[in-house]
Short mmCIF file of C-alpha atoms in Angstrom, two decimals:
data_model
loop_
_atom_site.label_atom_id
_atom_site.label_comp_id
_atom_site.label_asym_id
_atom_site.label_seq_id
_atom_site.Cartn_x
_atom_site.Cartn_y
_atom_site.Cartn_z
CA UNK A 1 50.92 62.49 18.99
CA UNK A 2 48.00 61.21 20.63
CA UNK A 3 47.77 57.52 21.02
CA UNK A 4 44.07 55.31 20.82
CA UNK A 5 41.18 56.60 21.99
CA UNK A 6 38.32 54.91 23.11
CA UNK A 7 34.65 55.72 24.79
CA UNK A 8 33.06 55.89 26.23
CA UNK A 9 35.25 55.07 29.77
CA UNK A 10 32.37 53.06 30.68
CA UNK A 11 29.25 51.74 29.88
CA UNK A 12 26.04 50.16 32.12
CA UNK A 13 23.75 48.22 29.99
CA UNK A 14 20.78 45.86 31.27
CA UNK A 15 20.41 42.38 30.12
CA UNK A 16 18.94 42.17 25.98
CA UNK A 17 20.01 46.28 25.61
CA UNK A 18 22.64 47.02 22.76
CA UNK A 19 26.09 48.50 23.67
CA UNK A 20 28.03 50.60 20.84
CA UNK A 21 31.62 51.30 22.03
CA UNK A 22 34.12 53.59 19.61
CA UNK A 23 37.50 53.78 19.25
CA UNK A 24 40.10 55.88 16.94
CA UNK A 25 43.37 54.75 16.34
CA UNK A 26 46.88 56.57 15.75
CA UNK A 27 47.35 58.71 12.59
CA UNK A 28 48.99 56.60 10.23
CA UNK A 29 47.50 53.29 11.71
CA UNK A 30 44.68 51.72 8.99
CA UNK A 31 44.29 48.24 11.25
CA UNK A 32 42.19 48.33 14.15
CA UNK A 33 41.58 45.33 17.02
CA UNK A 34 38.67 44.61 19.21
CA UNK A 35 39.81 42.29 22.29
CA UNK A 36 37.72 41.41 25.44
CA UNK A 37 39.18 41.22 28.83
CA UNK A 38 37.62 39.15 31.28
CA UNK A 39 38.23 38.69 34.99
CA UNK A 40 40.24 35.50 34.80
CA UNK A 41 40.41 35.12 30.84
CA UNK A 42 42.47 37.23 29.89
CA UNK A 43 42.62 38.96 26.15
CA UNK A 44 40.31 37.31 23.76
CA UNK A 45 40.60 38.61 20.23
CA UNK A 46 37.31 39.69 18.73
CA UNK A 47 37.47 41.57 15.59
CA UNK A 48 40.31 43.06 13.00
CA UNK A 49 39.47 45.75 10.59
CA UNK A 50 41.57 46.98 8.56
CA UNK A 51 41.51 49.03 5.48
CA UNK A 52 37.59 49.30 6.32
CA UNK A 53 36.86 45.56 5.61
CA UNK A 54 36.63 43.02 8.32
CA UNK A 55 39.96 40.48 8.09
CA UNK A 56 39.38 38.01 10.87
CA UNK A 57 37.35 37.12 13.85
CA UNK A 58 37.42 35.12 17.28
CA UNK A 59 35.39 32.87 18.29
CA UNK A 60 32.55 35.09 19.23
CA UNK A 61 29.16 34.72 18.41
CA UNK A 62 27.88 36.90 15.45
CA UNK A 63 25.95 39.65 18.22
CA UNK A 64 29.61 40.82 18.10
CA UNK A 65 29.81 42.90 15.30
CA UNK A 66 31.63 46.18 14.17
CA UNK A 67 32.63 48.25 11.04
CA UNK A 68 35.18 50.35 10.35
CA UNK A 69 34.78 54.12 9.14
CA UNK A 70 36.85 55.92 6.07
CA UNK A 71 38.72 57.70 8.69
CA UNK A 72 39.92 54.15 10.07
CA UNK A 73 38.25 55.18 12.86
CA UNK A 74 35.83 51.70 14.73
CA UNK A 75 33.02 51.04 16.61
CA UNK A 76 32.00 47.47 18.07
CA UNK A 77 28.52 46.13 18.40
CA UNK A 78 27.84 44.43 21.01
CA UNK A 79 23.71 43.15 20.44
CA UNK A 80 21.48 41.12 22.81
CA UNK A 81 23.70 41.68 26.14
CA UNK A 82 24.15 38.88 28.53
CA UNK A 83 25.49 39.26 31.98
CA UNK A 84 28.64 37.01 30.47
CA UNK A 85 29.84 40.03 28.28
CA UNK A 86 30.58 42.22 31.27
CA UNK A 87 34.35 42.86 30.78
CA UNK A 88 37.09 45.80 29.68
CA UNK A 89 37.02 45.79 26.15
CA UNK A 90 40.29 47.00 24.24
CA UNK A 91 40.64 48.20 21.20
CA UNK A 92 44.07 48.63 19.68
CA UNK A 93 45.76 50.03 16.58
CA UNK A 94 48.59 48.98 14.83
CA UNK A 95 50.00 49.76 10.62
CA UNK A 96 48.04 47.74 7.80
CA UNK A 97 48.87 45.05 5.96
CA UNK A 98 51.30 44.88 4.18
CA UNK A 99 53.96 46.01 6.89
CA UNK A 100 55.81 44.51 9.51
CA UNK A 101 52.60 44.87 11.99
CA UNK A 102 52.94 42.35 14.97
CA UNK A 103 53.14 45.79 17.38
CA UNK A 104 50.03 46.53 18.63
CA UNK A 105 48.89 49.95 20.58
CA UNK A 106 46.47 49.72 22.53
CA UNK A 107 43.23 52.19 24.18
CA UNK A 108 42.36 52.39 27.62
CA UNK A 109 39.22 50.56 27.25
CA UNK A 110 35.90 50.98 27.83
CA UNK A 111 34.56 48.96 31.08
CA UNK A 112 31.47 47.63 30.18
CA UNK A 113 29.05 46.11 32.65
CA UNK A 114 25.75 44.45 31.94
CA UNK A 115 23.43 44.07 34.67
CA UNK B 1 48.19 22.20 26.46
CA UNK B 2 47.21 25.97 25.96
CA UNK B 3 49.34 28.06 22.81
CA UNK B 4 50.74 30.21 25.83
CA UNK B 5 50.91 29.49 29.62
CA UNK B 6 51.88 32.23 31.81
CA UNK B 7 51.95 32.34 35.71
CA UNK B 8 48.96 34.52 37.41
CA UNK B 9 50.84 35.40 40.40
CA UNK B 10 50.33 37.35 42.26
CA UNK B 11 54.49 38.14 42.55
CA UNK B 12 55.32 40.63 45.37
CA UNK B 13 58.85 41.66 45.62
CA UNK B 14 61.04 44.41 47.92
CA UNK B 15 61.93 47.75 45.50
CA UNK B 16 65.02 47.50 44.26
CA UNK B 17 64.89 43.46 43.47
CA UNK B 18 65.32 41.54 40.10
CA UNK B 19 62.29 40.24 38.78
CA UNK B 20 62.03 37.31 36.47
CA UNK B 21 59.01 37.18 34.76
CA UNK B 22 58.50 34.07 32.22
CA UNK B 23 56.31 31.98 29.58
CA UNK B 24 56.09 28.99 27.84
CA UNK B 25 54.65 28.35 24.77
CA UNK B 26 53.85 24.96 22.60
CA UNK B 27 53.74 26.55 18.66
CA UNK B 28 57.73 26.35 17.70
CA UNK B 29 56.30 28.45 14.75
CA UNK B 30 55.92 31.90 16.76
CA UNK B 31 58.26 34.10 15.54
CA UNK B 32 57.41 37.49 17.45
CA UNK B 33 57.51 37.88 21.17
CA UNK B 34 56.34 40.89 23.11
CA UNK B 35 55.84 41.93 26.59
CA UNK B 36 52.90 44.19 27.70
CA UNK B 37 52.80 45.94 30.48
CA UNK B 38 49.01 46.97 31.71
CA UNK B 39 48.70 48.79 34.91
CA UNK B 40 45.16 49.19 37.07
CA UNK B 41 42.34 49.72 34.81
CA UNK B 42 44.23 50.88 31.51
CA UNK B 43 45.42 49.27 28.28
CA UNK B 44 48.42 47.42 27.75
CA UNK B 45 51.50 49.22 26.77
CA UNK B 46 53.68 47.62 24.57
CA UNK B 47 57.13 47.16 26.49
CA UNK B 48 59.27 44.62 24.64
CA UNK B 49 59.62 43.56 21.27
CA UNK B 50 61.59 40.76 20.25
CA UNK B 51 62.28 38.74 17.13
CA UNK B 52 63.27 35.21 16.92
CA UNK B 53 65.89 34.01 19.63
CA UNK B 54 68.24 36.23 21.71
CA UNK B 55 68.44 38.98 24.22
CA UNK B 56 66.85 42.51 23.84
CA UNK B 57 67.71 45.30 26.60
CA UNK B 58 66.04 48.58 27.74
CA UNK B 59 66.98 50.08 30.36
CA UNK B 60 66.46 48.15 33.38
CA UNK B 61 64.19 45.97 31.07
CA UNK B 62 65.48 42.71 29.34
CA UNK B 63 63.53 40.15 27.28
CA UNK B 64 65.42 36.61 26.55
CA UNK B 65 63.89 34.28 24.10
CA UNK B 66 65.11 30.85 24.20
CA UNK B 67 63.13 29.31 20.91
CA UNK B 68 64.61 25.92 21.49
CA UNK B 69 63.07 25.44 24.75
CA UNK B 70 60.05 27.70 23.84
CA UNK B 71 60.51 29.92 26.94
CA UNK B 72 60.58 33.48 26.88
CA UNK B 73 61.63 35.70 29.91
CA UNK B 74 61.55 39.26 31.20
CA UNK B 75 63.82 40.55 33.38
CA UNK B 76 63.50 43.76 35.43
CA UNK B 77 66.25 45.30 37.43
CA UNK B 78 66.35 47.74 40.34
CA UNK B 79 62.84 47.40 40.44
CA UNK B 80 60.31 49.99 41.42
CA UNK B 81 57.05 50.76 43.10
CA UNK B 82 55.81 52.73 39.55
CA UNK B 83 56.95 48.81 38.32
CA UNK B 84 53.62 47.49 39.72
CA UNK B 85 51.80 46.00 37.13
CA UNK B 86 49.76 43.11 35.09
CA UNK B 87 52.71 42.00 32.55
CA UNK B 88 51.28 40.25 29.51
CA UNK B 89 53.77 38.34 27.22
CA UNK B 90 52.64 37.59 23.31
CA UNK B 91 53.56 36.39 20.56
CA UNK B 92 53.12 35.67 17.06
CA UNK B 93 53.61 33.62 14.01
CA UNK B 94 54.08 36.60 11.73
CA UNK B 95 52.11 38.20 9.06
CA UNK B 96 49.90 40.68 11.16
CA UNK B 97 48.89 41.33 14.30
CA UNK B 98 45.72 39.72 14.43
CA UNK B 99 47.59 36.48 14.98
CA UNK B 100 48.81 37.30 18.37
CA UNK B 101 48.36 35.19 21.19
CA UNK B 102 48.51 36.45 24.67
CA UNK B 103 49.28 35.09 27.86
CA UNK B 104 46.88 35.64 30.61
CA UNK B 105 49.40 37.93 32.48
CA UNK B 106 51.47 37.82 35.88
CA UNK B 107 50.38 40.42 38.41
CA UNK B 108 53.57 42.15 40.13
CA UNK B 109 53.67 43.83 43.24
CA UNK B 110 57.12 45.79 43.81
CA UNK B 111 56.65 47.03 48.28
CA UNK B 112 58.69 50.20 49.14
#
């Protein structure tokens, strides 16, 4: 069964460009999780769809956007790049609500880097 | 007083040593604990999963959760080289994952 996949692997942008990243989680897995890695920071949560509505967000300004697709598949927004948002990001997959869902799966990333 | 602290490391250890890896945590609420383990440029793999207090073993893997002192702990026997990794412990309050909150992680080295 494959597990989450995520591209692209990795990404240059220049400062002010727009980065789209895209992820699809496991069959059977309707919740999908954006989370930043940062040298130092650790994971920050950014975004959790689920069901194709948006059910929570960090504490990231609004240029961090996403949506999620009928086929629960996800794609993150990232608008108006600053050199600050050069990190792994990580999305992950995990069953809906409604279940027992505290175990998260997680992609390999996508290493973005803004110059 | 961060939700979750976690020593960085870096830990370095011979193969074939016991490794304790550990965090605290301030929210006596958190119900689920996890352990991650993320190596070199991937994504964290879920390792552990634990629920309220007690002892959990896999293999050479065991988690202890100690809810009264709000300490959680992963133990690794025999280690390994292939054990050389970025361990992230989490937890949770419950009621989806969204609520997780992760330690920063604790970088392991195991030397052949």
């Amino acid at each position: 069964e494959a597990g989450v996949t995520q591209s692209p692997t990795h990404l240059i942008k220049t400062r002010g460009q727009q980065a789209t990243l895209r992820c699809s989680p496991i069959s059977g897995h309707t919740s999908v999780y954006w989370y930043q890695q940062a040298l130092g920071l650790g994971l920050q949560f950014l975004l959790w769809y689920d069901e194709g509505e948006e059910r929570n967000r960090g504490n990231f300004p609004p240029r961090f956007s996403g949506r999620q697709f009928p086929n629960y598949s996800s794609e993150l927004n990232v608008n108006a790049l600053e050199l600050e948002d050069s990190a792994l990001y990580l999305c992950a997959s995990s069953l809906g609500i409604g279940t027992v869902n505290e175990k998260l799966f997680f992609g390999s990333g996508t290493q973005l880097s803004v110059l | 007083q961060k939700e979750v602290e976690q020593d960085p490391g870096p830990l370095s250890v011979p193969e074939g040593a016991i490794v304790s890896l550990n965090c605290t945590y301030s929210n006596s609420a958190f119900q689920y604990f996890m352990w991650y383990r993320q190596y070199s440029r991937k994504g964290p793999e879920l390792l552990m999963y634990t629920y309220s207090s007690g002892n959990k073993e896999d293999g050479r893997f065991t988690a202890q959760v100690d809810k009264s002192s709000k300490y959680i702990s992963l133990f690794i026997r025999d280690s390994q080289p292939s054990d050389s990794a970025t361990y992230l412990c989490a937890m949770s309050l419950g009621g989806g994952s969204e609520k997780l909150v992760f330690g920063k992680g604790t970088k392991l080295t195991v030397n052949p």
